[in-house]
Amino acid sequence: MSDLLRAELENAQLCLLETYELAASYGDNEDKDMDKFLNLMERLCQIRDDGLRNENALAVAMEERSVADFVAMFQRELAKGNSKKCQPKKTREYKAFHDRLNEIANSGETSTSGGGGNGGRTSTDGIEMEIHVNLDDPLTKRRMVDPVKNTLCGHVYEKSSIRDAIQINPRLRCPVAGCGNNQYISEAHLKPDNALKLHLQRIADAQENE
Ligand SMILES: [Zn+2]
């Protein structure tokens, strides 16, 4: 698959996760409807599958010498692929996405990992709602100011502390307990988490005014 398409798909998937994270934290029940996100992810998997299939058919057809043969071969290969029905829900990507949504949805009840996982209260229509987002850097256990997200697993760290940690140990894996991401963290995996940064700023401002 072309790097561009792959990157676009990964990006779309990441956006879905981020949106769900925000919905789970601040949204109402309709926003939190996981099925909506799963349906979108299913479509992303479908696009990925179509992309791969086209690419494979193209690679085979390229072997042909004439345009007519090329077209015939390309169509034959595509048809071959189409008979093999794509099952997005069985892909590794879909399963990982599903797990991650559940993790986000349940993080409210299960965030017992010490160090103040809850981000304070907000009130909507007089109903107190507890927001559970990890606000503390998993490395220093201090409140984050400039959070970056690991794009491979969605966990968030303070930018400076994760950078320092990678410098000291280039073979550092995600330090969050129970994280299934086994890849060494690299700068390329880290992306600023602007939504959380804004949230942290609001909390800091609110505390200053207390
Ligand atoms: Zn992680």
Short mmCIF file of C-alpha atoms and ligand atoms in Angstrom, two decimals:
data_model
loop_
_atom_site.label_atom_id
_atom_site.label_comp_id
_atom_site.label_asym_id
_atom_site.label_seq_id
_atom_site.Cartn_x
_atom_site.Cartn_y
_atom_site.Cartn_z
CA MET A 1 0.00 0.00 0.00
CA SER A 2 1.28 3.47 -0.71
CA ASP A 3 2.80 5.27 2.23
CA LEU A 4 0.42 8.13 1.72
CA LEU A 5 -2.70 6.01 1.96
CA ARG A 6 -1.29 4.15 4.92
CA ALA A 7 -0.50 7.39 6.70
CA GLU A 8 -3.95 8.79 5.92
CA LEU A 9 -5.63 5.71 7.30
CA GLU A 10 -3.54 5.76 10.44
CA ASN A 11 -4.32 9.41 10.87
CA ALA A 12 -8.05 8.86 10.43
CA GLN A 13 -7.95 6.08 12.99
CA LEU A 14 -6.11 8.30 15.43
CA CYS A 15 -8.65 11.07 14.97
CA LEU A 16 -11.43 8.64 15.76
CA LEU A 17 -9.70 7.59 18.94
CA GLU A 18 -9.08 11.16 19.99
CA THR A 19 -12.65 12.14 19.29
CA TYR A 20 -13.92 9.21 21.27
CA GLU A 21 -11.62 10.08 24.13
CA LEU A 22 -13.05 13.57 24.24
CA ALA A 23 -16.60 12.25 23.90
CA ALA A 24 -16.03 9.80 26.73
CA SER A 25 -14.70 12.58 28.93
CA TYR A 26 -16.98 15.44 28.12
CA GLY A 27 -19.77 14.22 25.88
CA ASP A 28 -23.30 13.17 26.61
CA ASN A 29 -24.50 9.63 26.21
CA GLU A 30 -25.17 9.99 22.52
CA ASP A 31 -21.63 11.19 21.91
CA LYS A 32 -20.35 8.20 23.79
CA ASP A 33 -22.13 5.73 21.54
CA MET A 34 -19.28 3.36 20.75
CA ASP A 35 -21.04 1.77 17.77
CA LYS A 36 -20.74 4.94 15.75
CA PHE A 37 -16.99 4.85 16.14
CA LEU A 38 -16.80 1.14 15.48
CA ASN A 39 -18.77 1.57 12.26
CA LEU A 40 -16.37 4.22 11.07
CA MET A 41 -13.43 2.02 11.96
CA GLU A 42 -15.03 -0.81 10.03
CA ARG A 43 -15.10 1.42 6.99
CA LEU A 44 -11.48 2.35 7.44
CA CYS A 45 -10.58 -1.34 7.50
CA GLN A 46 -12.62 -1.82 4.36
CA ILE A 47 -10.75 0.97 2.60
CA ARG A 48 -7.46 -0.49 3.71
CA ASP A 49 -8.51 -3.87 2.34
CA ASP A 50 -9.65 -2.36 -0.97
CA GLY A 51 -6.39 -0.49 -1.22
CA LEU A 52 -4.33 -3.62 -0.69
CA ARG A 53 -6.44 -5.57 -3.13
CA ASN A 54 -6.09 -2.98 -5.88
CA GLU A 55 -2.41 -2.81 -5.28
CA ASN A 56 -1.96 -6.55 -5.50
CA ALA A 57 -4.04 -6.79 -8.66
CA LEU A 58 -2.00 -3.98 -10.14
CA ALA A 59 1.26 -5.68 -9.29
CA VAL A 60 0.15 -8.88 -11.02
CA ALA A 61 -1.25 -7.06 -14.05
CA MET A 62 1.97 -5.08 -14.50
CA GLU A 63 3.62 -8.29 -15.66
CA GLU A 64 1.50 -8.25 -18.80
CA ARG A 65 2.96 -6.92 -22.03
CA SER A 66 -0.08 -5.35 -23.71
CA VAL A 67 -2.70 -2.96 -22.47
CA ALA A 68 -5.49 -5.39 -23.29
CA ASP A 69 -3.80 -8.14 -21.31
CA PHE A 70 -3.10 -5.71 -18.52
CA VAL A 71 -6.76 -4.72 -18.24
CA ALA A 72 -7.95 -8.29 -18.45
CA MET A 73 -5.48 -9.46 -15.84
CA PHE A 74 -6.19 -6.54 -13.53
CA GLN A 75 -9.91 -7.25 -13.63
CA ARG A 76 -9.40 -10.94 -13.13
CA GLU A 77 -7.23 -10.38 -10.12
CA LEU A 78 -9.70 -7.91 -8.64
CA ALA A 79 -12.57 -10.33 -9.14
CA LYS A 80 -10.51 -13.03 -7.46
CA GLY A 81 -10.06 -10.78 -4.46
CA ASN A 82 -13.70 -9.78 -4.33
CA SER A 83 -14.89 -13.33 -3.97
CA LYS A 84 -12.84 -13.47 -0.82
CA LYS A 85 -15.07 -11.34 1.31
CA CYS A 86 -13.36 -8.79 3.49
CA GLN A 87 -14.21 -9.12 7.15
CA PRO A 88 -13.13 -5.86 8.71
CA LYS A 89 -14.14 -6.97 12.17
CA LYS A 90 -11.60 -9.77 12.03
CA THR A 91 -8.66 -7.55 11.26
CA ARG A 92 -5.99 -6.89 13.81
CA GLU A 93 -6.52 -3.14 13.41
CA TYR A 94 -10.21 -3.37 14.17
CA LYS A 95 -9.67 -5.52 17.23
CA ALA A 96 -7.00 -3.21 18.60
CA PHE A 97 -9.29 -0.25 18.00
CA HIS A 98 -12.17 -1.98 19.75
CA ASP A 99 -9.99 -2.80 22.75
CA ARG A 100 -8.81 0.76 22.93
CA LEU A 101 -12.37 2.12 22.90
CA ASN A 102 -13.28 -0.18 25.72
CA GLU A 103 -10.22 0.89 27.61
CA ILE A 104 -11.19 4.53 27.22
CA ALA A 105 -14.81 3.84 28.13
CA ASN A 106 -13.80 1.93 31.24
CA SER A 107 -10.96 4.17 32.30
CA GLY A 108 -13.39 5.96 34.60
CA GLU A 109 -14.06 2.92 36.70
CA THR A 110 -10.64 1.33 36.52
CA SER A 111 -8.25 4.22 36.91
CA THR A 112 -6.83 3.12 40.21
CA SER A 113 -3.24 3.41 39.09
CA GLY A 114 -2.51 5.83 41.90
CA GLY A 115 -1.36 9.37 41.47
CA GLY A 116 -4.62 11.18 41.01
CA GLY A 117 -6.07 9.85 37.82
CA ASN A 118 -9.18 11.95 38.02
CA GLY A 119 -9.34 15.31 36.48
CA GLY A 120 -11.90 16.97 38.67
CA ARG A 121 -15.59 17.50 38.35
CA THR A 122 -17.78 19.22 35.91
CA SER A 123 -21.44 19.85 36.19
CA THR A 124 -23.96 19.53 33.39
CA ASP A 125 -27.59 20.41 34.10
CA GLY A 126 -26.94 20.17 37.77
CA ILE A 127 -25.68 16.62 37.53
CA GLU A 128 -22.20 16.12 38.85
CA MET A 129 -20.11 14.16 36.45
CA GLU A 130 -16.72 12.83 37.33
CA ILE A 131 -14.13 13.11 34.61
CA HIS A 132 -11.40 10.54 34.57
CA VAL A 133 -8.46 11.41 32.43
CA ASN A 134 -4.91 10.68 33.31
CA LEU A 135 -3.45 14.03 34.12
CA ASP A 136 -0.21 12.87 35.66
CA ASP A 137 2.90 11.94 33.77
CA PRO A 138 3.39 8.17 34.18
CA LEU A 139 7.16 8.68 34.55
CA THR A 140 7.41 11.48 37.09
CA LYS A 141 3.88 11.11 38.51
CA ARG A 142 3.66 14.86 38.32
CA ARG A 143 0.82 16.81 36.76
CA MET A 144 1.49 17.22 33.04
CA VAL A 145 1.81 20.60 31.35
CA ASP A 146 2.82 19.71 27.81
CA PRO A 147 1.40 16.26 27.13
CA VAL A 148 2.37 14.16 24.12
CA LYS A 149 0.53 11.07 23.03
CA ASN A 150 2.10 7.80 21.95
CA THR A 151 0.38 7.21 18.62
CA LEU A 152 0.87 3.47 18.92
CA CYS A 153 -1.06 2.93 22.13
CA GLY A 154 -2.69 6.27 22.96
CA HIS A 155 -0.92 6.70 26.28
CA VAL A 156 0.16 10.18 27.23
CA TYR A 157 3.36 11.46 28.81
CA GLU A 158 4.91 14.79 29.68
CA LYS A 159 6.97 15.80 26.67
CA SER A 160 10.19 16.66 28.45
CA SER A 161 10.20 13.63 30.71
CA ILE A 162 9.56 11.09 27.95
CA ARG A 163 12.25 12.75 25.82
CA ASP A 164 14.74 12.55 28.65
CA ALA A 165 13.81 8.95 29.28
CA ILE A 166 14.37 7.97 25.63
CA GLN A 167 17.73 9.70 25.70
CA ILE A 168 18.80 7.69 28.69
CA ASN A 169 17.30 4.46 27.40
CA PRO A 170 16.67 4.26 23.65
CA ARG A 171 15.01 0.90 24.16
CA LEU A 172 12.28 2.29 26.35
CA ARG A 173 8.81 0.84 26.03
CA CYS A 174 5.57 2.51 27.06
CA PRO A 175 5.89 2.93 30.84
CA VAL A 176 2.16 2.65 31.50
CA ALA A 177 1.42 -0.49 33.49
CA GLY A 178 -0.41 -3.11 31.50
CA CYS A 179 0.14 -1.42 28.14
CA GLY A 180 0.17 -3.96 25.33
CA ASN A 181 2.38 -1.84 23.08
CA ASN A 182 5.77 -3.55 22.91
CA GLN A 183 7.52 -1.16 20.56
CA TYR A 184 10.38 1.01 21.69
CA ILE A 185 9.22 4.58 21.96
CA SER A 186 10.69 6.93 19.41
CA GLU A 187 10.21 10.60 18.76
CA ALA A 188 8.24 9.67 15.63
CA HIS A 189 5.53 8.05 17.76
CA LEU A 190 4.93 11.12 19.88
CA LYS A 191 2.32 13.65 18.95
CA PRO A 192 1.20 16.70 20.96
CA ASP A 193 -2.10 16.10 22.73
CA ASN A 194 -3.59 19.54 22.33
CA ALA A 195 -7.03 18.71 23.67
CA LEU A 196 -5.56 17.44 26.91
CA LYS A 197 -3.16 20.35 27.09
CA LEU A 198 -6.10 22.73 26.94
CA HIS A 199 -7.91 20.75 29.60
CA LEU A 200 -4.84 20.86 31.85
CA GLN A 201 -4.59 24.60 31.39
CA ARG A 202 -8.22 25.05 32.36
CA ILE A 203 -7.73 22.98 35.49
CA ALA A 204 -4.59 24.92 36.42
CA ASP A 205 -6.42 28.21 35.89
CA ALA A 206 -9.37 27.07 37.96
CA GLN A 207 -7.06 26.01 40.78
CA GLU A 208 -5.26 29.31 40.68
CA ASN A 209 -8.55 31.14 41.13
CA GLU A 210 -9.62 29.06 44.06
ZN ZN B 1 1.09 2.59 26.19
#
